[in-house]
Coordinates of C-alpha atoms in Angstrom, one line a residue:
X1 CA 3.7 13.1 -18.4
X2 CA 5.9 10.4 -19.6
X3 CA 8.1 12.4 -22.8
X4 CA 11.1 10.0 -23.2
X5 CA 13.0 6.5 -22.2
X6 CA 14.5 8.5 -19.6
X7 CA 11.3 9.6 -18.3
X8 CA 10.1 6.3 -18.3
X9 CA 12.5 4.7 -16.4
X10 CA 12.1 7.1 -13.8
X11 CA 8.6 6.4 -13.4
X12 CA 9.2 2.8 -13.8
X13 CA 12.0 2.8 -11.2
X14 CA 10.3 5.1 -8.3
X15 CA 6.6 3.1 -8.7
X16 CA 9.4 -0.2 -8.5
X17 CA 10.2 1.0 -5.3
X18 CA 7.0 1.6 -3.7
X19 CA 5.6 -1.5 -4.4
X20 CA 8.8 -3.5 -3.8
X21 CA 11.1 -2.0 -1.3
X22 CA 13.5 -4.7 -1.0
X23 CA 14.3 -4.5 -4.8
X24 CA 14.0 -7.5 -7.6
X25 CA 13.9 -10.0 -5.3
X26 CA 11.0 -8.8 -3.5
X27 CA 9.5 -8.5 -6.9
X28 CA 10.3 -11.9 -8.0
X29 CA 8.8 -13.5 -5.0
X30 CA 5.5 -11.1 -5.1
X31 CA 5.0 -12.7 -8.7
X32 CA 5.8 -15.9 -7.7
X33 CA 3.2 -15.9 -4.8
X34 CA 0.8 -13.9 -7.4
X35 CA 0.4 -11.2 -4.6
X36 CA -2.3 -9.1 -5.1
X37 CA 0.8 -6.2 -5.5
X38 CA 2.2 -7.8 -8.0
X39 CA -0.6 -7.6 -9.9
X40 CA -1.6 -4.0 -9.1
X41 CA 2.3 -3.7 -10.1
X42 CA 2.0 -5.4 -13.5
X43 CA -1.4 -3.3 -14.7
X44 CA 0.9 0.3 -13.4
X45 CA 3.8 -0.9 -15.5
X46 CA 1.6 -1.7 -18.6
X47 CA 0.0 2.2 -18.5
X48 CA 3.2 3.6 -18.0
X49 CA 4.9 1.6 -21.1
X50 CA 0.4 2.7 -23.0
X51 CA 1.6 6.7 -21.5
X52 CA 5.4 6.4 -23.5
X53 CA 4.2 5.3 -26.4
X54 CA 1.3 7.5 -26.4
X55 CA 3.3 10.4 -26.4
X56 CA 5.7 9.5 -29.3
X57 CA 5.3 9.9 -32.6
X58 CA 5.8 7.2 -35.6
X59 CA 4.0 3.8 -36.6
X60 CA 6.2 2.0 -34.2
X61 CA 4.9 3.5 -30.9
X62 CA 1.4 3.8 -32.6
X63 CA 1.4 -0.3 -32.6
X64 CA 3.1 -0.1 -29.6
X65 CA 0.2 1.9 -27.4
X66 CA -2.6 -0.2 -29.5
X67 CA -0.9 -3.0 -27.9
X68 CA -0.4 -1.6 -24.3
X69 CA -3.4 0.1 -24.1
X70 CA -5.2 -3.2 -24.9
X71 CA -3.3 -5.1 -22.4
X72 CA -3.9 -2.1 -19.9
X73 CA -7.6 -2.8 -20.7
X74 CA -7.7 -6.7 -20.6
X75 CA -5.6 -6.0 -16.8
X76 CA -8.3 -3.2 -15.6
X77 CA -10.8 -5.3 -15.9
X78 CA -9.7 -7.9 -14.2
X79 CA -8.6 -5.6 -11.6
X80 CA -11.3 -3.1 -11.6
X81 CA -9.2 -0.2 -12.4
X82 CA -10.6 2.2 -15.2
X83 CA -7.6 4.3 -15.3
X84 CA -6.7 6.3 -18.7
X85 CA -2.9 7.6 -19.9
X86 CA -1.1 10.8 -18.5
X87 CA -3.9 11.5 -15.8
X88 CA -1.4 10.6 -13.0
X89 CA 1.9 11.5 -12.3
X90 CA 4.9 9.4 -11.0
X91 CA 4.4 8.1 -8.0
X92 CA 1.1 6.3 -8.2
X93 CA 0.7 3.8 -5.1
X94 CA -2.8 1.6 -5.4
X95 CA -3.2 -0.3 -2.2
X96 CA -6.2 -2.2 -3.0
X97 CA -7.7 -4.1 -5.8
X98 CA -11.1 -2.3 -5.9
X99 CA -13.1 0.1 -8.2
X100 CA -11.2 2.9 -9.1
X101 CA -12.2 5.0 -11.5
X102 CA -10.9 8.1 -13.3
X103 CA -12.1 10.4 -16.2
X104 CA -9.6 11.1 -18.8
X105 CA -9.3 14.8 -17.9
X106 CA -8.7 14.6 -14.4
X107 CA -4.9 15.6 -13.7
X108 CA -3.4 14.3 -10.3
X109 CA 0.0 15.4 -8.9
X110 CA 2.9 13.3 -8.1
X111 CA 2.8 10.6 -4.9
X112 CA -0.9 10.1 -5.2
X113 CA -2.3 7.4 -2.9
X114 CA -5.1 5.3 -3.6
X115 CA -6.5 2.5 -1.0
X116 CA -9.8 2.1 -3.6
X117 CA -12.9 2.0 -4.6
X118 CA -12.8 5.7 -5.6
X119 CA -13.9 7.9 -8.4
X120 CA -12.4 10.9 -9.8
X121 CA -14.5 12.4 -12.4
X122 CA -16.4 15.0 -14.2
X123 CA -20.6 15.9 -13.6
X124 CA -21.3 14.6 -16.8
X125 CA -20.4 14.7 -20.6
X126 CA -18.1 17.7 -21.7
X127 CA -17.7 19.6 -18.2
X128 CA -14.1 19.9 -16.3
X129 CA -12.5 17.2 -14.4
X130 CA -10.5 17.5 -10.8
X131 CA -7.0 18.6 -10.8
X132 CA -5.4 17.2 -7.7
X133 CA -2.3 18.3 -6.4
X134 CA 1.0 16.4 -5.3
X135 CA 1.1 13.9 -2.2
X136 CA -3.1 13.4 -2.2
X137 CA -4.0 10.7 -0.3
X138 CA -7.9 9.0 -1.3
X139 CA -9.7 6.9 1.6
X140 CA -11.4 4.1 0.6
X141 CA -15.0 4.7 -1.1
X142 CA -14.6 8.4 -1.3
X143 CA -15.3 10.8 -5.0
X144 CA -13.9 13.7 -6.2
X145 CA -16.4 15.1 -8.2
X146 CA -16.3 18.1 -10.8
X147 CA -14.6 21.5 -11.5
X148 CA -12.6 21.3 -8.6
X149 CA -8.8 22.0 -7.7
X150 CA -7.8 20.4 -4.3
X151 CA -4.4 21.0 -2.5
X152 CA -1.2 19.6 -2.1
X153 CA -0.8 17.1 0.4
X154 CA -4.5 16.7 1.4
X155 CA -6.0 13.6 2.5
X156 CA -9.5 12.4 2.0
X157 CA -11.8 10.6 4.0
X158 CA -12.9 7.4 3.4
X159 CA -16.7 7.9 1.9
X160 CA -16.1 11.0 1.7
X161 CA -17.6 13.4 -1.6
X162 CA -15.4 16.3 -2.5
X163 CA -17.4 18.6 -4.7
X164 CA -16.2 21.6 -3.8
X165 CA -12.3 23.0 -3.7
X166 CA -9.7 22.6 -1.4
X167 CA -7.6 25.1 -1.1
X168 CA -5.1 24.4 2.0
X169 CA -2.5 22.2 1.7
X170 CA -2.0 19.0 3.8
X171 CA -6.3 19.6 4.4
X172 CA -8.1 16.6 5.9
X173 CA -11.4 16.7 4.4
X174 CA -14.4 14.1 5.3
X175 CA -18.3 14.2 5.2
X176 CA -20.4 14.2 2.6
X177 CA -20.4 17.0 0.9
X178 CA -16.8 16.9 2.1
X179 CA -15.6 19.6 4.0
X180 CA -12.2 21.0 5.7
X181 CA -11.3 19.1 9.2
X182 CA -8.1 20.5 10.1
X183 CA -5.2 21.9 7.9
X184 CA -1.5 20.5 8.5
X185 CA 1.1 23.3 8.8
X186 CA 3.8 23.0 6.6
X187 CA 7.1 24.6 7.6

């Protein structure tokens, strides 16, 4: 969760990074081309700037997050990203502009990777939402669905429907109902 300026720019700075390796230029050229991550970019930096302001108190960063959040909104939709504050950690990389969709209870670990077209969410109103651990990685198509923890480092299937937890780290998990593949050892 974003609690400061400092934490902010740490955010800002790593996400920078994954989408734009080579640095500003590399960024200046993405939204001069109107690259599809440029755009992905623009809606990440807009929840992250919603997620500070969120978090602070005073009628300052209350106008502030009315306006980000709005602007987060008017992006999502353009995007197809329904994607509340403080679900996600730093390190959010969305590889396609698809569907994705996330309740605003669900709690993902840092390094998350998203190619789209994914849900996380609850079973329906006022039930528990997934908690995913660091370095998850979501195939295209696939849900994460309910009461559910799943590891760190696991990778899910594209199509795949996780409804159940997953409790080995670095776990490939596929099928619907998904279930365990193989398990990564970690050293």
């Amino acid at each position: 969760m974003i609690c400061d300026k400092k934490d902010l720019k740490e955010y800002l700075s790593c996400e920078r990074t994954l989408y734009f390796e080579k640095g500003r230029s590399a960024c200046f050229k993405a939204w001069l081309l109107g690259s599809k991550m440029y755009r992905i970019w623009q809606f990440l930096r807009t929840l992250r700037l919603a997620e500070y302001h969120k978090n602070q108190s005073g009628l300052w960063h209350h106008a502030a997050f009315a306006w980000y959040h709005r602007r987060k909104y008017a992006l999502g939709i353009r995007l197809g990203f329904e994607i509340p504050e403080n679900c996600f950690a730093k390190g959010l990389m969305i590889y396609h502009i698809a569907p994705i969709v996330v309740n605003e209870d669900a709690r993902i670990g840092e390094n998350c990777r998203i190619t789209g077209n994914c849900c996380i969410g609850n079973t329906g109103a006022d039930t528990p939402s997934p908690v995913l651990g660091s370095d998850v990685t979501l195939g295209w198509g696939c849900s994460v669905i309910g009461d559910i923890r799943i590891a760190d480092g696991a990778v899910i299937g594209a199509g795949c429907v996780v409804v159940k937890n997953v409790e080995q780290k670095g776990a490939h998990v596929a099928g619907v109902p998904g279930h365990v593949l193989s398990a990564k050892r970690r050293s």
